[in-house]
Amino acid sequence: MTSLRLAVVQFSAQFGEVGANIAALEALLEPVEADIIVLPELCTTGYFFQSRDESARYAEAVDGPSCELFRRTAAAKNAIVVGGFAERAGTEMYNSCALVAPEDGEVRVYRKIHLFYREKFAFDVGDKAWFNVYNAARDVNIGMMVCYDWRFPEAARSLMLAGADLVVCPSNLVTEAWRKVMPARAIENKVYMAVANRAGAETRGDETLVFKGDSAVYGYNGDELALADPHSNVVIYADILPAKTRDKSFNAFNDVRHDRVPAAYAALCRPNEGRA
Ligand code: ACM
């Protein structure tokens, strides 16, 4: 069974300083040796966009400098690289996550579906369903979601049902509840979860966001396999066995995929019967 080394990078970008952020990320990545490298949400631009004018100013196509960093890193490290960037696609602007494998250098993009707080003023809602990327060289199926997607169990569940072994979640987390929920997403789907967060603060106008750090990797039983700290730019590592997630049983008689009863879940979505 293939064991893979997963590196999760915690990095605090400076808002709007794309060149400096890319240089700082390259320095942080320099000693990293891993099969999969996960970077935070919007890791090259900073997070706290205020308007569409701002996202239009900083958003890039997939041949821009951010995806070029991901592509360059994937090739140099012989690793799958995942990272968040502000994406321009015609007149649309997305809070996106790119995955690049060294075998083909193709940029595969997930566009964040659940927009958090002021992201609603700066980005469009992702226009594609969740999908996984299977990498044959490493025998791993990776699903992407971005930060606030964690609050919607449908995100990780959709990825699990489509066969994810590992769900990566580039993030800029500013609340606390995710600490309880990310391990739950791992348990209920029997998948690995990798949360690449940032630390530090961003002040835009008269509002400051404080990011929580504590990037983490959770095993498919919800165990914490690696944990960063609340403050640093730092890389954490975990060794994972992706194929172990494919058997969804947890005892002789229960299996979190086969025990599902979708017809009952649909029924619950209908209005209560027998009530006025
Ligand atoms: C978030 O979605 N960046 C909290």
PDB file of N, CA, C and O in Angstrom, residues 198-242:
ATOM      1  N   ARG A 198      -3.908  30.093   7.509  1.00  0.00           N
ATOM      2  CA  ARG A 198      -2.909  31.133   7.689  1.00  0.00           C
ATOM      3  C   ARG A 198      -3.021  31.687   9.101  1.00  0.00           C
ATOM      4  O   ARG A 198      -4.018  31.454   9.800  1.00  0.00           O
ATOM      5  N   ALA A 199      -2.001  32.414   9.501  1.00  0.00           N
ATOM      6  CA  ALA A 199      -2.014  33.096  10.789  1.00  0.00           C
ATOM      7  C   ALA A 199      -1.994  34.602  10.507  1.00  0.00           C
ATOM      8  O   ALA A 199      -2.223  35.049   9.384  1.00  0.00           O
ATOM      9  N   GLY A 200      -1.751  35.400  11.536  1.00  0.00           N
ATOM     10  CA  GLY A 200      -1.619  36.843  11.359  1.00  0.00           C
ATOM     11  C   GLY A 200      -2.960  37.547  11.263  1.00  0.00           C
ATOM     12  O   GLY A 200      -4.011  36.983  11.572  1.00  0.00           O
ATOM     13  N   ALA A 201      -2.910  38.788  10.818  1.00  0.00           N
ATOM     14  CA  ALA A 201      -4.124  39.610  10.726  1.00  0.00           C
ATOM     15  C   ALA A 201      -4.064  40.423   9.444  1.00  0.00           C
ATOM     16  O   ALA A 201      -2.989  40.667   8.900  1.00  0.00           O
ATOM     17  N   GLU A 202      -5.236  40.823   8.967  1.00  0.00           N
ATOM     18  CA  GLU A 202      -5.304  41.756   7.827  1.00  0.00           C
ATOM     19  C   GLU A 202      -6.266  42.870   8.195  1.00  0.00           C
ATOM     20  O   GLU A 202      -7.415  42.594   8.555  1.00  0.00           O
ATOM     21  N   THR A 203      -5.810  44.115   8.092  1.00  0.00           N
ATOM     22  CA  THR A 203      -6.690  45.264   8.304  1.00  0.00           C
ATOM     23  C   THR A 203      -6.939  45.922   6.965  1.00  0.00           C
ATOM     24  O   THR A 203      -5.999  46.275   6.247  1.00  0.00           O
ATOM     25  N   ARG A 204      -8.215  46.027   6.623  1.00  0.00           N
ATOM     26  CA  ARG A 204      -8.601  46.739   5.410  1.00  0.00           C
ATOM     27  C   ARG A 204      -9.658  47.749   5.838  1.00  0.00           C
ATOM     28  O   ARG A 204     -10.647  47.360   6.470  1.00  0.00           O
ATOM     29  N   GLY A 205      -9.455  49.031   5.519  1.00  0.00           N
ATOM     30  CA  GLY A 205     -10.375  50.056   6.004  1.00  0.00           C
ATOM     31  C   GLY A 205     -10.360  50.046   7.523  1.00  0.00           C
ATOM     32  O   GLY A 205      -9.288  50.026   8.143  1.00  0.00           O
ATOM     33  N   ASP A 206     -11.541  49.988   8.141  1.00  0.00           N
ATOM     34  CA  ASP A 206     -11.572  50.006   9.607  1.00  0.00           C
ATOM     35  C   ASP A 206     -11.876  48.627  10.192  1.00  0.00           C
ATOM     36  O   ASP A 206     -12.322  48.510  11.325  1.00  0.00           O
ATOM     37  N   GLU A 207     -11.621  47.580   9.423  1.00  0.00           N
ATOM     38  CA  GLU A 207     -11.924  46.225   9.915  1.00  0.00           C
ATOM     39  C   GLU A 207     -10.682  45.339   9.861  1.00  0.00           C
ATOM     40  O   GLU A 207      -9.960  45.326   8.859  1.00  0.00           O
ATOM     41  N   THR A 208     -10.475  44.601  10.957  1.00  0.00           N
ATOM     42  CA  THR A 208      -9.332  43.687  11.038  1.00  0.00           C
ATOM     43  C   THR A 208      -9.833  42.257  11.174  1.00  0.00           C
ATOM     44  O   THR A 208     -10.695  41.982  12.010  1.00  0.00           O
ATOM     45  N   LEU A 209      -9.291  41.373  10.364  1.00  0.00           N
ATOM     46  CA  LEU A 209      -9.554  39.938  10.526  1.00  0.00           C
ATOM     47  C   LEU A 209      -8.314  39.294  11.132  1.00  0.00           C
ATOM     48  O   LEU A 209      -7.191  39.557  10.684  1.00  0.00           O
ATOM     49  N   VAL A 210      -8.523  38.442  12.134  1.00  0.00           N
ATOM     50  CA  VAL A 210      -7.421  37.713  12.773  1.00  0.00           C
ATOM     51  C   VAL A 210      -7.571  36.241  12.402  1.00  0.00           C
ATOM     52  O   VAL A 210      -8.624  35.643  12.636  1.00  0.00           O
ATOM     53  N   PHE A 211      -6.533  35.698  11.815  1.00  0.00           N
ATOM     54  CA  PHE A 211      -6.574  34.315  11.330  1.00  0.00           C
ATOM     55  C   PHE A 211      -5.980  33.373  12.382  1.00  0.00           C
ATOM     56  O   PHE A 211      -5.067  33.758  13.115  1.00  0.00           O
ATOM     57  N   LYS A 212      -6.488  32.148  12.438  1.00  0.00           N
ATOM     58  CA  LYS A 212      -6.274  31.286  13.608  1.00  0.00           C
ATOM     59  C   LYS A 212      -5.074  30.344  13.511  1.00  0.00           C
ATOM     60  O   LYS A 212      -4.774  29.649  14.487  1.00  0.00           O
ATOM     61  N   GLY A 213      -4.403  30.288  12.385  1.00  0.00           N
ATOM     62  CA  GLY A 213      -3.276  29.345  12.290  1.00  0.00           C
ATOM     63  C   GLY A 213      -3.753  27.925  12.556  1.00  0.00           C
ATOM     64  O   GLY A 213      -4.837  27.528  12.131  1.00  0.00           O
ATOM     65  N   ASP A 214      -2.892  27.155  13.308  1.00  0.00           N
ATOM     66  CA  ASP A 214      -3.272  25.785  13.689  1.00  0.00           C
ATOM     67  C   ASP A 214      -3.692  24.919  12.499  1.00  0.00           C
ATOM     68  O   ASP A 214      -4.649  24.118  12.592  1.00  0.00           O
ATOM     69  N   SER A 215      -2.990  25.097  11.394  1.00  0.00           N
ATOM     70  CA  SER A 215      -3.185  24.186  10.258  1.00  0.00           C
ATOM     71  C   SER A 215      -3.050  22.747  10.752  1.00  0.00           C
ATOM     72  O   SER A 215      -2.294  22.478  11.696  1.00  0.00           O
ATOM     73  N   ALA A 216      -3.752  21.827  10.108  1.00  0.00           N
ATOM     74  CA  ALA A 216      -3.786  20.469  10.658  1.00  0.00           C
ATOM     75  C   ALA A 216      -4.029  19.435   9.573  1.00  0.00           C
ATOM     76  O   ALA A 216      -4.562  19.739   8.500  1.00  0.00           O
ATOM     77  N   VAL A 217      -3.623  18.212   9.903  1.00  0.00           N
ATOM     78  CA  VAL A 217      -3.984  17.040   9.098  1.00  0.00           C
ATOM     79  C   VAL A 217      -4.730  16.075  10.014  1.00  0.00           C
ATOM     80  O   VAL A 217      -4.279  15.800  11.133  1.00  0.00           O
ATOM     81  N   TYR A 218      -5.887  15.594   9.553  1.00  0.00           N
ATOM     82  CA  TYR A 218      -6.671  14.625  10.311  1.00  0.00           C
ATOM     83  C   TYR A 218      -6.711  13.303   9.560  1.00  0.00           C
ATOM     84  O   TYR A 218      -6.884  13.272   8.333  1.00  0.00           O
ATOM     85  N   GLY A 219      -6.557  12.216  10.318  1.00  0.00           N
ATOM     86  CA  GLY A 219      -6.678  10.884   9.735  1.00  0.00           C
ATOM     87  C   GLY A 219      -8.142  10.534   9.489  1.00  0.00           C
ATOM     88  O   GLY A 219      -9.047  11.240   9.948  1.00  0.00           O
ATOM     89  N   TYR A 220      -8.377   9.416   8.811  1.00  0.00           N
ATOM     90  CA  TYR A 220      -9.756   9.056   8.439  1.00  0.00           C
ATOM     91  C   TYR A 220     -10.582   8.607   9.639  1.00  0.00           C
ATOM     92  O   TYR A 220     -11.789   8.409   9.505  1.00  0.00           O
ATOM     93  N   ASN A 221      -9.949   8.474  10.807  1.00  0.00           N
ATOM     94  CA  ASN A 221     -10.716   8.244  12.042  1.00  0.00           C
ATOM     95  C   ASN A 221     -10.860   9.528  12.853  1.00  0.00           C
ATOM     96  O   ASN A 221     -11.288   9.488  14.008  1.00  0.00           O
ATOM     97  N   GLY A 222     -10.478  10.653  12.258  1.00  0.00           N
ATOM     98  CA  GLY A 222     -10.596  11.934  12.948  1.00  0.00           C
ATOM     99  C   GLY A 222      -9.410  12.268  13.841  1.00  0.00           C
ATOM    100  O   GLY A 222      -9.378  13.332  14.467  1.00  0.00           O
ATOM    101  N   ASP A 223      -8.413  11.385  13.893  1.00  0.00           N
ATOM    102  CA  ASP A 223      -7.240  11.656  14.729  1.00  0.00           C
ATOM    103  C   ASP A 223      -6.428  12.802  14.139  1.00  0.00           C
ATOM    104  O   ASP A 223      -6.312  12.929  12.916  1.00  0.00           O
ATOM    105  N   GLU A 224      -5.854  13.594  15.013  1.00  0.00           N
ATOM    106  CA  GLU A 224      -4.986  14.689  14.560  1.00  0.00           C
ATOM    107  C   GLU A 224      -3.604  14.109  14.258  1.00  0.00           C
ATOM    108  O   GLU A 224      -2.918  13.630  15.151  1.00  0.00           O
ATOM    109  N   LEU A 225      -3.190  14.145  13.008  1.00  0.00           N
ATOM    110  CA  LEU A 225      -1.897  13.559  12.621  1.00  0.00           C
ATOM    111  C   LEU A 225      -0.784  14.590  12.630  1.00  0.00           C
ATOM    112  O   LEU A 225       0.390  14.240  12.737  1.00  0.00           O
ATOM    113  N   ALA A 226      -1.140  15.864  12.467  1.00  0.00           N
ATOM    114  CA  ALA A 226      -0.135  16.946  12.489  1.00  0.00           C
ATOM    115  C   ALA A 226      -0.868  18.239  12.816  1.00  0.00           C
ATOM    116  O   ALA A 226      -2.023  18.419  12.436  1.00  0.00           O
ATOM    117  N   LEU A 227      -0.176  19.119  13.543  1.00  0.00           N
ATOM    118  CA  LEU A 227      -0.790  20.385  13.944  1.00  0.00           C
ATOM    119  C   LEU A 227       0.287  21.462  13.945  1.00  0.00           C
ATOM    120  O   LEU A 227       1.370  21.262  14.508  1.00  0.00           O
ATOM    121  N   ALA A 228      -0.017  22.605  13.323  1.00  0.00           N
ATOM    122  CA  ALA A 228       0.915  23.742  13.358  1.00  0.00           C
ATOM    123  C   ALA A 228       0.689  24.509  14.661  1.00  0.00           C
ATOM    124  O   ALA A 228       0.217  23.945  15.648  1.00  0.00           O
ATOM    125  N   ASP A 229       1.018  25.773  14.693  1.00  0.00           N
ATOM    126  CA  ASP A 229       0.795  26.614  15.870  1.00  0.00           C
ATOM    127  C   ASP A 229      -0.069  27.794  15.431  1.00  0.00           C
ATOM    128  O   ASP A 229      -0.363  27.939  14.252  1.00  0.00           O
ATOM    129  N   PRO A 230      -0.479  28.655  16.354  1.00  0.00           N
ATOM    130  CA  PRO A 230      -1.397  29.727  15.947  1.00  0.00           C
ATOM    131  C   PRO A 230      -0.734  30.885  15.197  1.00  0.00           C
ATOM    132  O   PRO A 230      -1.443  31.742  14.672  1.00  0.00           O
ATOM    133  N   HIS A 231       0.610  30.952  15.160  1.00  0.00           N
ATOM    134  CA  HIS A 231       1.251  32.202  14.758  1.00  0.00           C
ATOM    135  C   HIS A 231       2.201  32.133  13.566  1.00  0.00           C
ATOM    136  O   HIS A 231       2.397  33.138  12.883  1.00  0.00           O
ATOM    137  N   SER A 232       2.827  30.994  13.327  1.00  0.00           N
ATOM    138  CA  SER A 232       4.022  30.977  12.462  1.00  0.00           C
ATOM    139  C   SER A 232       3.709  30.722  10.995  1.00  0.00           C
ATOM    140  O   SER A 232       2.686  30.134  10.650  1.00  0.00           O
ATOM    141  N   ASN A 233       4.658  31.102  10.145  1.00  0.00           N
ATOM    142  CA  ASN A 233       4.759  30.522   8.814  1.00  0.00           C
ATOM    143  C   ASN A 233       5.545  29.228   8.992  1.00  0.00           C
ATOM    144  O   ASN A 233       6.722  29.255   9.365  1.00  0.00           O
ATOM    145  N   VAL A 234       4.913  28.107   8.735  1.00  0.00           N
ATOM    146  CA  VAL A 234       5.536  26.824   9.092  1.00  0.00           C
ATOM    147  C   VAL A 234       4.976  25.724   8.194  1.00  0.00           C
ATOM    148  O   VAL A 234       3.880  25.859   7.653  1.00  0.00           O
ATOM    149  N   VAL A 235       5.741  24.656   8.034  1.00  0.00           N
ATOM    150  CA  VAL A 235       5.280  23.498   7.256  1.00  0.00           C
ATOM    151  C   VAL A 235       5.136  22.311   8.203  1.00  0.00           C
ATOM    152  O   VAL A 235       6.055  22.030   8.981  1.00  0.00           O
ATOM    153  N   ILE A 236       3.989  21.639   8.154  1.00  0.00           N
ATOM    154  CA  ILE A 236       3.786  20.435   8.958  1.00  0.00           C
ATOM    155  C   ILE A 236       3.647  19.239   8.014  1.00  0.00           C
ATOM    156  O   ILE A 236       3.264  19.400   6.853  1.00  0.00           O
ATOM    157  N   TYR A 237       3.953  18.051   8.549  1.00  0.00           N
ATOM    158  CA  TYR A 237       3.978  16.846   7.711  1.00  0.00           C
ATOM    159  C   TYR A 237       3.160  15.721   8.333  1.00  0.00           C
ATOM    160  O   TYR A 237       3.111  15.588   9.560  1.00  0.00           O
ATOM    161  N   ALA A 238       2.581  14.912   7.462  1.00  0.00           N
ATOM    162  CA  ALA A 238       1.942  13.666   7.916  1.00  0.00           C
ATOM    163  C   ALA A 238       2.125  12.622   6.826  1.00  0.00           C
ATOM    164  O   ALA A 238       2.124  12.958   5.638  1.00  0.00           O
ATOM    165  N   ASP A 239       2.296  11.376   7.253  1.00  0.00           N
ATOM    166  CA  ASP A 239       2.349  10.262   6.294  1.00  0.00           C
ATOM    167  C   ASP A 239       0.969   9.621   6.232  1.00  0.00           C
ATOM    168  O   ASP A 239       0.397   9.290   7.273  1.00  0.00           O
ATOM    169  N   ILE A 240       0.454   9.479   5.012  1.00  0.00           N
ATOM    170  CA  ILE A 240      -0.911   8.972   4.858  1.00  0.00           C
ATOM    171  C   ILE A 240      -0.946   7.737   3.955  1.00  0.00           C
ATOM    172  O   ILE A 240      -0.061   7.551   3.113  1.00  0.00           O
ATOM    173  N   LEU A 241      -1.970   6.916   4.162  1.00  0.00           N
ATOM    174  CA  LEU A 241      -2.175   5.694   3.369  1.00  0.00           C
ATOM    175  C   LEU A 241      -3.508   5.842   2.647  1.00  0.00           C
ATOM    176  O   LEU A 241      -4.557   5.380   3.143  1.00  0.00           O
ATOM    177  N   PRO A 242      -3.538   6.494   1.491  1.00  0.00           N
ATOM    178  CA  PRO A 242      -4.813   6.804   0.837  1.00  0.00           C
ATOM    179  C   PRO A 242      -5.708   5.586   0.613  1.00  0.00           C
ATOM    180  O   PRO A 242      -6.933   5.669   0.787  1.00  0.00           O
TER     181      PRO A 242
END
